[in-house]
Short mmCIF file of C-alpha atoms and ligand atoms in Angstrom, two decimals:
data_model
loop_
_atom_site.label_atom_id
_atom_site.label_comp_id
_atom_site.label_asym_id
_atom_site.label_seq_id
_atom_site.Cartn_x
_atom_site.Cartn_y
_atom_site.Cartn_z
CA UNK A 213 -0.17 10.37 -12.38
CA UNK A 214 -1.18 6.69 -13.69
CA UNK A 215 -3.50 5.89 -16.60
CA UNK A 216 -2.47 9.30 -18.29
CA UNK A 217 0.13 7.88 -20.53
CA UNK A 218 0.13 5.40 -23.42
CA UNK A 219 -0.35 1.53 -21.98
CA UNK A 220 2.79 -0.64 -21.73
CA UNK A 221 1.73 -4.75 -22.38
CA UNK A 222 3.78 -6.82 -20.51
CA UNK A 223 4.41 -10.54 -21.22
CA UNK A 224 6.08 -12.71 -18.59
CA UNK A 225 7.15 -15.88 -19.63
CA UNK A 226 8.75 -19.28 -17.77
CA UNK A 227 12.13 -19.00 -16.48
CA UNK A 228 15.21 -20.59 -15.18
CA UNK A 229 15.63 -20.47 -11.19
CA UNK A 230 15.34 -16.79 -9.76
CA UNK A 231 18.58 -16.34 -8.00
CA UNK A 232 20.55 -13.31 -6.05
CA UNK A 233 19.77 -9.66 -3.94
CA UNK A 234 16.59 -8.39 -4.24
CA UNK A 235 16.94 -4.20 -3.59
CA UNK A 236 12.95 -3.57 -3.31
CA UNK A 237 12.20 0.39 -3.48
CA UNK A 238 11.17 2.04 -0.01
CA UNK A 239 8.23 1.63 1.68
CA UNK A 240 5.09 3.52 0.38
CA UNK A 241 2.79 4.30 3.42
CA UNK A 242 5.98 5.65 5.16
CA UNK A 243 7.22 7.83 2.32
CA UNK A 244 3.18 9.59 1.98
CA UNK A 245 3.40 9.77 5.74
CA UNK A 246 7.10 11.66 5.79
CA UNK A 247 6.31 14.19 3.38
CA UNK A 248 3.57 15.05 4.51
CA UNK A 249 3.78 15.20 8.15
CA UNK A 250 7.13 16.83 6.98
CA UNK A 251 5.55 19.65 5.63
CA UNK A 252 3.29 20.13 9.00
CA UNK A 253 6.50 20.78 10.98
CA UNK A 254 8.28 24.19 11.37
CA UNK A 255 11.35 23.34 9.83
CA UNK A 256 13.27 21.20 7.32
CA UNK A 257 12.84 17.51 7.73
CA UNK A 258 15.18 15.20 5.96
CA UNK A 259 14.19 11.71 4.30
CA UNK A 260 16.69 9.12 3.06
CA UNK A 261 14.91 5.80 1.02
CA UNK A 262 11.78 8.16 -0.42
CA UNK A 263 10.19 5.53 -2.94
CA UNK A 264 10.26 7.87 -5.85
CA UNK A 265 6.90 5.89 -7.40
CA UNK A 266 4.56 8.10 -8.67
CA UNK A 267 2.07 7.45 -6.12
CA UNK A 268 4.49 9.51 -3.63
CA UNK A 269 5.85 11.93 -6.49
CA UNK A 270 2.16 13.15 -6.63
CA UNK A 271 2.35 13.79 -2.24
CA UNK A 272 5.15 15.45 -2.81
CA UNK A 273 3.83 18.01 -5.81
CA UNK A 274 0.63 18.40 -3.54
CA UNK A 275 2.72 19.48 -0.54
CA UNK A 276 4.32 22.08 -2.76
CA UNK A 277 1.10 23.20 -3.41
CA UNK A 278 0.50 23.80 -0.27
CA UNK A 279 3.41 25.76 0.39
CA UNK A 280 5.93 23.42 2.08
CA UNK A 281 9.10 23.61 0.05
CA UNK A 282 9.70 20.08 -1.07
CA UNK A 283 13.84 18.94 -2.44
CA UNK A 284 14.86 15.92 -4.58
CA UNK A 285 18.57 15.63 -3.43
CA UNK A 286 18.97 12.72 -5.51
CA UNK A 287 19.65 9.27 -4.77
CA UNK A 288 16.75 9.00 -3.03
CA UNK A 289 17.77 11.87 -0.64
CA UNK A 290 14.70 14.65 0.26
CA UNK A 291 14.27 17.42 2.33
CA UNK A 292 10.91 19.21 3.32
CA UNK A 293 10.67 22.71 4.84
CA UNK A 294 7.66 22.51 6.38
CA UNK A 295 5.11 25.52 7.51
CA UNK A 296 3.65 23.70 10.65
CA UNK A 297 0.52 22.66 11.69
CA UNK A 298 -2.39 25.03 10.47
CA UNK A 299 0.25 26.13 8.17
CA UNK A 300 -0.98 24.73 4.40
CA UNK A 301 -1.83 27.47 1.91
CA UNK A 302 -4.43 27.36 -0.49
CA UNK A 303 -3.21 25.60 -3.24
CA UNK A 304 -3.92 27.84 -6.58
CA UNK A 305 -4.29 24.52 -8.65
CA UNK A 306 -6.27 21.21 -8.70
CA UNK A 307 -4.47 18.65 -6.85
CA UNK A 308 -4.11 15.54 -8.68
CA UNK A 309 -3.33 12.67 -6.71
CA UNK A 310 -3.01 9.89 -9.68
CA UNK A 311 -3.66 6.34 -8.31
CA UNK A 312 -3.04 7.05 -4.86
CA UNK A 313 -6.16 6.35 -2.26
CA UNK A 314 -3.81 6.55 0.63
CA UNK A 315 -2.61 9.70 -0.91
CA UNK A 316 -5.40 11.85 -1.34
CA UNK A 317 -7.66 10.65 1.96
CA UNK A 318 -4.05 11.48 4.27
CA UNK A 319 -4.24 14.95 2.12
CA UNK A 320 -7.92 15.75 2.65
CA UNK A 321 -7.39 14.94 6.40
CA UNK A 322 -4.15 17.28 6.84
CA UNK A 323 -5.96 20.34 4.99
CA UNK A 324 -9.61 19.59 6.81
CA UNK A 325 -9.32 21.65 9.66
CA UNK A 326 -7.60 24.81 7.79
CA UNK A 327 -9.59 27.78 6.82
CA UNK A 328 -8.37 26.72 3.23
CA UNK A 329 -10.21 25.28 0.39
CA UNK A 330 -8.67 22.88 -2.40
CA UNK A 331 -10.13 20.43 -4.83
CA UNK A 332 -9.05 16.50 -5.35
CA UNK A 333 -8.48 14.85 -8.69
CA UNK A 334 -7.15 11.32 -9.96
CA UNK A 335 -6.97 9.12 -12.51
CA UNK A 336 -9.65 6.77 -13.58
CA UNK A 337 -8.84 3.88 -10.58
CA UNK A 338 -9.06 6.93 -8.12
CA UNK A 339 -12.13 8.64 -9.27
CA UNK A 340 -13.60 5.40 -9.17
CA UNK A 341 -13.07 5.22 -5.45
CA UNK A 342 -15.00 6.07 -2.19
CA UNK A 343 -14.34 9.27 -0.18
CA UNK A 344 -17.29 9.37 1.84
CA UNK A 345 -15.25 6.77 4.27
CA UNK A 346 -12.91 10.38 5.10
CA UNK A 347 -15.40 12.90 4.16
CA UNK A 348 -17.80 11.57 6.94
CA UNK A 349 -15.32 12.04 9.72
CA UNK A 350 -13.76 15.22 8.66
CA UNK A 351 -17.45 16.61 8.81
CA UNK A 352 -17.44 16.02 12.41
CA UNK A 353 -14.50 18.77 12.50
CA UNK A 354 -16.32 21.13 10.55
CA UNK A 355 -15.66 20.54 7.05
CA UNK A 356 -17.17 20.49 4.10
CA UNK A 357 -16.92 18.23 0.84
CA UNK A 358 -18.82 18.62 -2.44
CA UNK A 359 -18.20 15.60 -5.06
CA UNK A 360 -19.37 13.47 -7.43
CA UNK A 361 -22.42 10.68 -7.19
CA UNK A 362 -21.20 8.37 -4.43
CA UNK A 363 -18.34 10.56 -2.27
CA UNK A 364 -16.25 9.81 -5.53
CA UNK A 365 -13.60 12.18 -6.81
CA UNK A 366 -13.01 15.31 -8.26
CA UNK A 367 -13.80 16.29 -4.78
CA UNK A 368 -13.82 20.23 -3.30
CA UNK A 369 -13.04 20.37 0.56
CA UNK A 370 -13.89 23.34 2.41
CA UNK A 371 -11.42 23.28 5.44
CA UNK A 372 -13.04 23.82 8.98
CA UNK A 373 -12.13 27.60 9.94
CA UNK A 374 -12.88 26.76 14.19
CA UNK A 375 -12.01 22.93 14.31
CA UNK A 376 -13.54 20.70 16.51
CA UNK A 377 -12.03 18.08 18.32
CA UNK A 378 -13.65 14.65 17.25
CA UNK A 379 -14.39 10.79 18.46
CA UNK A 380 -14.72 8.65 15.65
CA UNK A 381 -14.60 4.91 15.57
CA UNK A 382 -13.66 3.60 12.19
CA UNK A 383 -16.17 1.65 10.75
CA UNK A 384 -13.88 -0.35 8.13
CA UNK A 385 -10.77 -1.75 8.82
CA UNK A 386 -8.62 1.27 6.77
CA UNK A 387 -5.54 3.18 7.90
CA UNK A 388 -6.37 6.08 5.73
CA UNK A 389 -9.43 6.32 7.21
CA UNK A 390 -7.73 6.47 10.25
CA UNK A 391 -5.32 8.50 9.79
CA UNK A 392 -6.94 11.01 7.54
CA UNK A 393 -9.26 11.22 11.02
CA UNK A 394 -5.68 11.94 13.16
CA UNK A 395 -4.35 14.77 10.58
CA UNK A 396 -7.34 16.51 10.60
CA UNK A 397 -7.01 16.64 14.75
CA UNK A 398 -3.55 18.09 14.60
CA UNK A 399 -5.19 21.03 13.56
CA UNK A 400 -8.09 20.72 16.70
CA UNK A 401 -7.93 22.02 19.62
CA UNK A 402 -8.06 19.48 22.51
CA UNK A 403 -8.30 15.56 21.85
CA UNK A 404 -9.00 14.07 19.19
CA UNK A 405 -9.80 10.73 19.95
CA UNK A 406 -10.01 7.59 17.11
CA UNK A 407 -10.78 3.67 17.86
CA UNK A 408 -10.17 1.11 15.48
CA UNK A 409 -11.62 -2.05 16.42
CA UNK A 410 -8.96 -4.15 14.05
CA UNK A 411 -5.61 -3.14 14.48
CA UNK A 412 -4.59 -1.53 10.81
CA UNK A 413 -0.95 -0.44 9.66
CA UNK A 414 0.27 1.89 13.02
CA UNK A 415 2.89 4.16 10.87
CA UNK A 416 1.30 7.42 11.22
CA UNK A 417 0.87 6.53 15.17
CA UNK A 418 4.19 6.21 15.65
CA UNK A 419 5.38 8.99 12.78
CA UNK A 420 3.09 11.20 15.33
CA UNK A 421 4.98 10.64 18.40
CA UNK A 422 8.07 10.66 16.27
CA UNK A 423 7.68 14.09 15.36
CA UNK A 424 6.59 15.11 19.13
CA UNK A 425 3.36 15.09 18.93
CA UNK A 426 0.86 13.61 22.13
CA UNK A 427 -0.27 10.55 21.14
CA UNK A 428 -1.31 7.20 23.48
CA UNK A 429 -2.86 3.88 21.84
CA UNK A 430 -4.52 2.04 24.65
CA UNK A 431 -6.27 -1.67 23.68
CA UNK A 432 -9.51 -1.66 25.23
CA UNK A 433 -12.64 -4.04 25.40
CA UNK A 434 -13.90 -1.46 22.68
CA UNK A 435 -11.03 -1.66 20.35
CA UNK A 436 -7.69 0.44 19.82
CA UNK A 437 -8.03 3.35 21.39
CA UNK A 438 -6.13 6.33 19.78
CA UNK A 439 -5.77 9.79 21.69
CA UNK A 440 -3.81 12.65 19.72
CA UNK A 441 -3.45 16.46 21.80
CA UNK A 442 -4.09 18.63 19.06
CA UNK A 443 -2.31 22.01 18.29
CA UNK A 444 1.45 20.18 18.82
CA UNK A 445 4.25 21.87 17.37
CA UNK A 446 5.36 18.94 15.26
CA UNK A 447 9.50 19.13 15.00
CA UNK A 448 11.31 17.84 11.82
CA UNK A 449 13.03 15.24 11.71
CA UNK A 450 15.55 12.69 10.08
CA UNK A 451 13.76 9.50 8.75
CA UNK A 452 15.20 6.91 6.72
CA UNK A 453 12.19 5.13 5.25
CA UNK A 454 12.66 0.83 5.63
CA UNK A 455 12.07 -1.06 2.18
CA UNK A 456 8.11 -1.91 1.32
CA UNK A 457 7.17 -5.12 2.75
CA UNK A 458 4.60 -5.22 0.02
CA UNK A 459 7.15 -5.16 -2.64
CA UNK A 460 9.44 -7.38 -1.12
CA UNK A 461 6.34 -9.68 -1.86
CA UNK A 462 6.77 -10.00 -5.49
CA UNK A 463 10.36 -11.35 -5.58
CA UNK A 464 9.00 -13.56 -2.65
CA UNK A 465 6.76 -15.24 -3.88
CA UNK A 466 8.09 -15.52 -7.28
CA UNK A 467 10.79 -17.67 -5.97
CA UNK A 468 8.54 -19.73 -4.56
CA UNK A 469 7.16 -21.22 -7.36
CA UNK A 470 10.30 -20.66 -9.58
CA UNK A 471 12.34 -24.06 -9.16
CA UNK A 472 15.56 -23.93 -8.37
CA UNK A 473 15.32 -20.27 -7.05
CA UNK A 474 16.90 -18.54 -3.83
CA UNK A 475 16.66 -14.72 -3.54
CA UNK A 476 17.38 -12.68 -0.75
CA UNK A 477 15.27 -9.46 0.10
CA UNK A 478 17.48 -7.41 2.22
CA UNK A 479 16.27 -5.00 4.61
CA UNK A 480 12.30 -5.61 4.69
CA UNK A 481 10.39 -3.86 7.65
CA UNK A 482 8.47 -6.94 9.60
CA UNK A 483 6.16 -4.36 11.49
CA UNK A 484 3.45 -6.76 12.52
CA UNK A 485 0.54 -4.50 11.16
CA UNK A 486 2.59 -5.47 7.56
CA UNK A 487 4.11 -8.82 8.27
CA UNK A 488 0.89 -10.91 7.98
CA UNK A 489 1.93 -12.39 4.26
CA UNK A 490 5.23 -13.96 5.56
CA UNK A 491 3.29 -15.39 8.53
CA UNK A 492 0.90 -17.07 6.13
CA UNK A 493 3.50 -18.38 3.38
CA UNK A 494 5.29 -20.07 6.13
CA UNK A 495 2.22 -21.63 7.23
CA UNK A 496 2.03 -22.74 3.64
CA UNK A 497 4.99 -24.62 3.76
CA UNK A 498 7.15 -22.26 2.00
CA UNK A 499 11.10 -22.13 2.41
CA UNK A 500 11.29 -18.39 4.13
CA UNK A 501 13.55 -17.37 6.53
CA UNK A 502 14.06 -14.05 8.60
CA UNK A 503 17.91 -13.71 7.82
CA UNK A 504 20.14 -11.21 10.31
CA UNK A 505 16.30 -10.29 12.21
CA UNK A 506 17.12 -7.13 14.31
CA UNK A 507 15.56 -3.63 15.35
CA UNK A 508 15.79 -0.52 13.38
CA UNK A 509 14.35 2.43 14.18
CA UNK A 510 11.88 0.53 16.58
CA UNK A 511 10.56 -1.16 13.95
CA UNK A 512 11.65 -5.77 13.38
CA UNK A 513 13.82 -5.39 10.76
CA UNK A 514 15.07 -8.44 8.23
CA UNK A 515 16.62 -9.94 5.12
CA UNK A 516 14.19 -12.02 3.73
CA UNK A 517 15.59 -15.16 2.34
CA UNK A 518 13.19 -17.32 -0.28
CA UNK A 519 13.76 -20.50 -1.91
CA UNK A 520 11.73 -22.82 -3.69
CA UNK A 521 9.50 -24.59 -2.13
CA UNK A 522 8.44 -27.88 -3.57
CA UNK A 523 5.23 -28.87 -0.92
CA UNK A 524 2.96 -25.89 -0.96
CA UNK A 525 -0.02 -26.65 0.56
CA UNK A 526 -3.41 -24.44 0.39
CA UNK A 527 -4.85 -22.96 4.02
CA UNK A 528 -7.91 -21.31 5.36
CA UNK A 529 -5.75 -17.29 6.30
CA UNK A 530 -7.17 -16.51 9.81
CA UNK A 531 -9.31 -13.24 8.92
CA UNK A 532 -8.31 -11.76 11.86
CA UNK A 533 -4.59 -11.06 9.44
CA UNK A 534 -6.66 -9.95 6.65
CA UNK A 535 -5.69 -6.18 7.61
CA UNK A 536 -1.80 -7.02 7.96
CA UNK A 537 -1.64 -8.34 4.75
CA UNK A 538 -4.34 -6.21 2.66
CA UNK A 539 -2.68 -5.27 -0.34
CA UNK A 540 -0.68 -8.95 -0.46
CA UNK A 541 -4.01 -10.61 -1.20
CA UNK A 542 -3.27 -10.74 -5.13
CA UNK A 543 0.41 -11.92 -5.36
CA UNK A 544 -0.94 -14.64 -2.32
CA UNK A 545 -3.43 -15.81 -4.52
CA UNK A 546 -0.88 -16.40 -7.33
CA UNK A 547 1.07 -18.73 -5.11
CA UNK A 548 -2.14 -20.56 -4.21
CA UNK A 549 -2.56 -21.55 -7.87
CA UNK A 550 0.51 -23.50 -7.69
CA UNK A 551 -0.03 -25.35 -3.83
CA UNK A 552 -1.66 -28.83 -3.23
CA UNK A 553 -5.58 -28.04 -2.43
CA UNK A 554 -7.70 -25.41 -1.53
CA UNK A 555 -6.43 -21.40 -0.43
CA UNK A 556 -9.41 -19.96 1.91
CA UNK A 557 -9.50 -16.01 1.85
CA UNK A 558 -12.39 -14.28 4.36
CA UNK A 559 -13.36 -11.57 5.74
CA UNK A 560 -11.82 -9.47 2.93
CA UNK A 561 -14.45 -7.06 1.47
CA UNK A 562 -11.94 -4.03 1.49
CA UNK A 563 -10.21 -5.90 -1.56
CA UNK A 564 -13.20 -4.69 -3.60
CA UNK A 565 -12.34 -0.71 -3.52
CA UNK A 566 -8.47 -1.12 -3.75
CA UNK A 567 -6.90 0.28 -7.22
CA UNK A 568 -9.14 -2.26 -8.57
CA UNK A 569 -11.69 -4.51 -7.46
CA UNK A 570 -9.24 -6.79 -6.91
CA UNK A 571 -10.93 -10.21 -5.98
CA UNK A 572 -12.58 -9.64 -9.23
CA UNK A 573 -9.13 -8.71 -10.88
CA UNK A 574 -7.37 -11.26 -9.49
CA UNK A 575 -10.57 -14.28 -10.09
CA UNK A 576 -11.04 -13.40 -13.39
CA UNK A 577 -6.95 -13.69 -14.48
CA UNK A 578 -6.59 -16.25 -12.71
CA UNK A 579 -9.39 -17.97 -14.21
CA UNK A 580 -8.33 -17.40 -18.11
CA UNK A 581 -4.86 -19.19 -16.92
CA UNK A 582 -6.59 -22.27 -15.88
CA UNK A 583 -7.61 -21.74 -11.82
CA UNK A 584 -10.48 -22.20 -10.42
CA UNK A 585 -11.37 -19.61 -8.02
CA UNK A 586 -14.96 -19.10 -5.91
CA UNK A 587 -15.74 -15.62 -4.76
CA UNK A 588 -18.22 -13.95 -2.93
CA UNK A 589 -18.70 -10.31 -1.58
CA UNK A 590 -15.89 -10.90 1.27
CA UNK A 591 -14.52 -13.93 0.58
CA UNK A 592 -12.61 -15.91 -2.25
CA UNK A 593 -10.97 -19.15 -2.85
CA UNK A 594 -8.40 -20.88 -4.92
CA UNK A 595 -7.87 -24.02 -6.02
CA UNK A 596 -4.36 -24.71 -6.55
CA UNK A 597 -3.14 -27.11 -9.32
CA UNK A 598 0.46 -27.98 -7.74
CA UNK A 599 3.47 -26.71 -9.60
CA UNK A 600 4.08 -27.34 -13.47
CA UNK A 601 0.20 -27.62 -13.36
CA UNK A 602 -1.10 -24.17 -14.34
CA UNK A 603 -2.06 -23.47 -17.92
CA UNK A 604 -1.08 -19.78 -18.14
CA UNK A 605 -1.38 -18.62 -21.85
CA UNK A 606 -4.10 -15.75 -21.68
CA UNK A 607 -4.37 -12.08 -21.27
CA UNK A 608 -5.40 -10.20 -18.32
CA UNK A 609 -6.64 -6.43 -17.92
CA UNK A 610 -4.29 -4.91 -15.04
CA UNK A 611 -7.56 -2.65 -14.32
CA UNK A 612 -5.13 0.50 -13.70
CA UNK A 613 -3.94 -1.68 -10.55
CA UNK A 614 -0.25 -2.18 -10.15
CA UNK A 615 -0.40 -5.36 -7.59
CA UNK A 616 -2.53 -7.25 -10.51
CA UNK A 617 -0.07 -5.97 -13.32
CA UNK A 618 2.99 -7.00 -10.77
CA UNK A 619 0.67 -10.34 -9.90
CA UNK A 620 -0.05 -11.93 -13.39
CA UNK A 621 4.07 -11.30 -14.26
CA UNK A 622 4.75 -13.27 -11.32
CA UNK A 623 2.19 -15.81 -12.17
CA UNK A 624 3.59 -15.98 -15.85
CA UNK A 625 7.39 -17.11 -14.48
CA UNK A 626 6.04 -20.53 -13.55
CA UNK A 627 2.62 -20.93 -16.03
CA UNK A 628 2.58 -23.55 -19.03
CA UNK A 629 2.49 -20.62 -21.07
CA UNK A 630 3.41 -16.97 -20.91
CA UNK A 631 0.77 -14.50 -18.78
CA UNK A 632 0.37 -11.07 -20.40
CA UNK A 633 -0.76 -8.06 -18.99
CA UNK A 634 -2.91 -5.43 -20.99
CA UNK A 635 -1.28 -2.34 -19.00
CA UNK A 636 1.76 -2.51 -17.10
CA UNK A 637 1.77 0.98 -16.49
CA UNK A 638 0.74 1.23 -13.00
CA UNK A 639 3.39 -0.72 -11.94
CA UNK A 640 5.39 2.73 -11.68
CA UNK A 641 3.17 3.92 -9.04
CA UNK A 642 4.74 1.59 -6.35
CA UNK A 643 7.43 -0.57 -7.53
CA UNK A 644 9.40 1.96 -10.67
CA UNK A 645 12.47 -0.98 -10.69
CA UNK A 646 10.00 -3.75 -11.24
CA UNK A 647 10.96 -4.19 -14.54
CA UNK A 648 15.11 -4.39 -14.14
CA UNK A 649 14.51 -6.07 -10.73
CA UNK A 650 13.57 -9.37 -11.68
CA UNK A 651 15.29 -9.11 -14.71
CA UNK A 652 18.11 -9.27 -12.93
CA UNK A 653 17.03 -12.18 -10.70
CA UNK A 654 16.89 -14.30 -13.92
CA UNK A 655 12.58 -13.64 -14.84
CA UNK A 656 11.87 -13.14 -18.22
CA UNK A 657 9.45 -9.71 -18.57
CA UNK A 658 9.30 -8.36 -22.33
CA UNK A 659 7.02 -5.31 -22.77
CA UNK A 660 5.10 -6.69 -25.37
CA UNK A 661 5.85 -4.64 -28.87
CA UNK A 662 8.62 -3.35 -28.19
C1 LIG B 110 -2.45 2.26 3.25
C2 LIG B 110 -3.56 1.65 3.76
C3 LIG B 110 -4.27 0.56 3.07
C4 LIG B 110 -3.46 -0.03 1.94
C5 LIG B 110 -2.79 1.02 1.10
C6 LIG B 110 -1.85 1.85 1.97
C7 LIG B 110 -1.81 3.34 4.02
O1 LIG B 110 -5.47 1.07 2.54
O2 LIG B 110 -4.28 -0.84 1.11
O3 LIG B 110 -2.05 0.45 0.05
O4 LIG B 110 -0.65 3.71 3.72
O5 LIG B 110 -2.44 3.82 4.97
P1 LIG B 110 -6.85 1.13 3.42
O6 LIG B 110 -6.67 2.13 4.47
O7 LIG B 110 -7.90 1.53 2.42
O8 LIG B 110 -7.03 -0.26 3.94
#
């Protein structure tokens, strides 16, 4: 629950080489996913790696409220007993999702076709946010929403008491859209069928089959093709969640433009809906190598290992990796400020209803430090000023958006001048070791006041 509390100021400041192991938190879109297709299974599922951010804190209250019984074991250790699909209760209380987007649309999707009603909250960032992209769909199955102006939050779903099985092609590139749309047809009888025409993030695909449910992706001249049987009988199961590529992408890149710097980000999930940063800091020119690459879980598995890297060099990204590298965007940016010419971003409209609008976050930071950045409604670029080159020295509003808070202190370890961040608060929702992380790599983060 994000933006509640009292705002932290952060100031990051220039610092020796970044140097050692790297332990970034689990990964977030798999811990939503396990508890709460965990709590559609009869029977207790067990979950080892749980990122305890309060993004997934908040699933994990909301599945208790609708009656799965949900364990903190410690040590990152949890256990679900879950009441199966067409199971949820009707939770007696509003369910308050915080910052999470990917938390309340996968929530409104698994209670859509239950004769159950509940109603959505968040914080400010959230209630900002569109819901029409999942309350359209889960119409088609017979359910009914009732918000604010715009499909925004506090939102009242009426679950669908006779489901129908649905078709839906996704008209954004989002995998909550899509798999709010594959939640809700658990609960249908028949197929449910969903086509993505850009491949997005596949974890709650293969979560699905996973926990034994039907499910075939075929790629067709229309697009990804996604058929789930509805009415499985999920069974639990024993998931140990990989560490958050998008995490791993703040030690990363700091290192990058640290000099002297070498870190090593052990055990990072390279799923190739995830990977597309890594592809595109390579083509930069950065030092980063897939250390000990191997399978886990059938998921690439690696230790990332990133050094400084002197030659940077700007590039056009291929939109076509825009989706496999959505929510890297801001920290990428932040490297192109300290590259040789120009960093080309397109076909990235989806940045502008994240936690923030976050080309607008990101250009307007990034433009007190001393950057030029262009920007238009899907596209922005940077202008990079080559290392030791960018000013730094101003003040940025985090906009209730951990990746900019987490962006601008990773700017500030290489500016002129110390970056500072209005409201590091947010940071907890993803990334709750942020803080004594890169402390111990070497950075230097003081929460301003304190
Ligand atoms: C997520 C999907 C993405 C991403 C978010 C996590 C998920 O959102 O930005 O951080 O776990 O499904 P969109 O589906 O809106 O692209």
């Amino acid at each position: 629950m994000s933006g509640h509390g009292t705002p932290i100021p952060m100031i990051s400041r220039t610092c020796g080489p970044l140097t050692g192991i790297a332990h970034v938190p689990g990964d977030k879109s798999i811990s939503h996913r396990s508890l709460i297709l965990g709590a559609l299974c009869v029977g207790k599922t067990h979950i080892t790696g749980l990122l305890e951010g309060e993004d997934v804190l908040d699933t994990a209250r909301a599945m208790r409220a609708f009656g799965a019984v949900v364990t903190n074991h410690g040590g990152g250790e949890w256990s679900v007993q879950g009441v199966g699909v067409g199971g949820f209760a009707e939770p007696d209380q509003v369910i308050d999702c915080g910052n999470s987007g990917t938390g309340v649309r996968l929530i409104m999707g698994a209670m859509a076709t239950s004769p159950i009603t509940a109603t959505f909250t968040g914080d400010a960032s959230l209630n900002g946010r569109p819901m029409g992209r999942v309350t359209d769909p889960l119409a088609l199955f017979g359910a009914q929403a009732v918000g604010r102006a715009g499909g925004r939050l506090p939102m009242t779903i009426v679950g669908a008491a006779d489901p129908v099985p649905v078709r839906y092609t996704v008209p954004v590139p989002s995998a909550q859209v899509k798999s709010a749309v594959l939640l809700a047809g658990l609960n249908a009888p028949g197929q449910t069928v969903v086509i993505e025409k850009e491949a997005t993030r596949d974890h709650t695909e293969r979560m699905l089959q996973g926990f034994g449910a039907t499910l075939t992706v075929d790629d067709t001249a229309e697009g990804r093709v996604i058929t789930l049987t509805g009415q499985p009988e999920l069974q639990p199961q024993t998931i140990i969640v990989p560490r958050d590529p998008s995490s791993a992408a703040f030690p990363v890149c700091a290192a990058l433009i640290v000099p002297g710097s070498d870190v090593l980000v052990p055990n990072i999930g390279l799923n190739p809906t995830r990977a597309g940063l890594f592809t595109t800091l390579q083509d930069m020119g950065a030092d980063l190598t897939y250390e000990n690459l191997r399978t886990e879980g059938g998921e690439p598995v690696a230790d990332l290992r990133a050094r400084y890297s002197p030659d940077l060099k700007g590039i056009a990204v291929p939109p076509a990796r825009a989706a496999s590298m959505i929510d890297e965007y801001p920290v990428l940016s932040v490297v192109a400020a300290f590259a040789e010419g120009v960093t080309d971003m397109q076909g990235v409209k989806e940045l502008r209803v994240k936690e923030s609008d976050r080309i607008d976050a990101m250009a307007k930071g990034l433009r007190a430090a001393g950057v030029i950045v262009d920007e238009g409604p899907d596209w922005w670029r940077v202008t990079g000023l080559g290392h030791g080159n960018v000013p730094g020295g101003a003040t940025v509003a985090s906009q209730l958006d951990h990746r900019i808070a987490m962006a601008f202190m990773v700017l500030g370890m290489a500016t002129q001048d110390p970056m500072r961040v209005d409201d590091g608060s947010p940071i907890a929702t993803s990334f709750p070791v942020f803080e004594p992380l890169m402390a111990g790599l070497g950075a230097q983060i003081i929460r301003d006041g304190t």
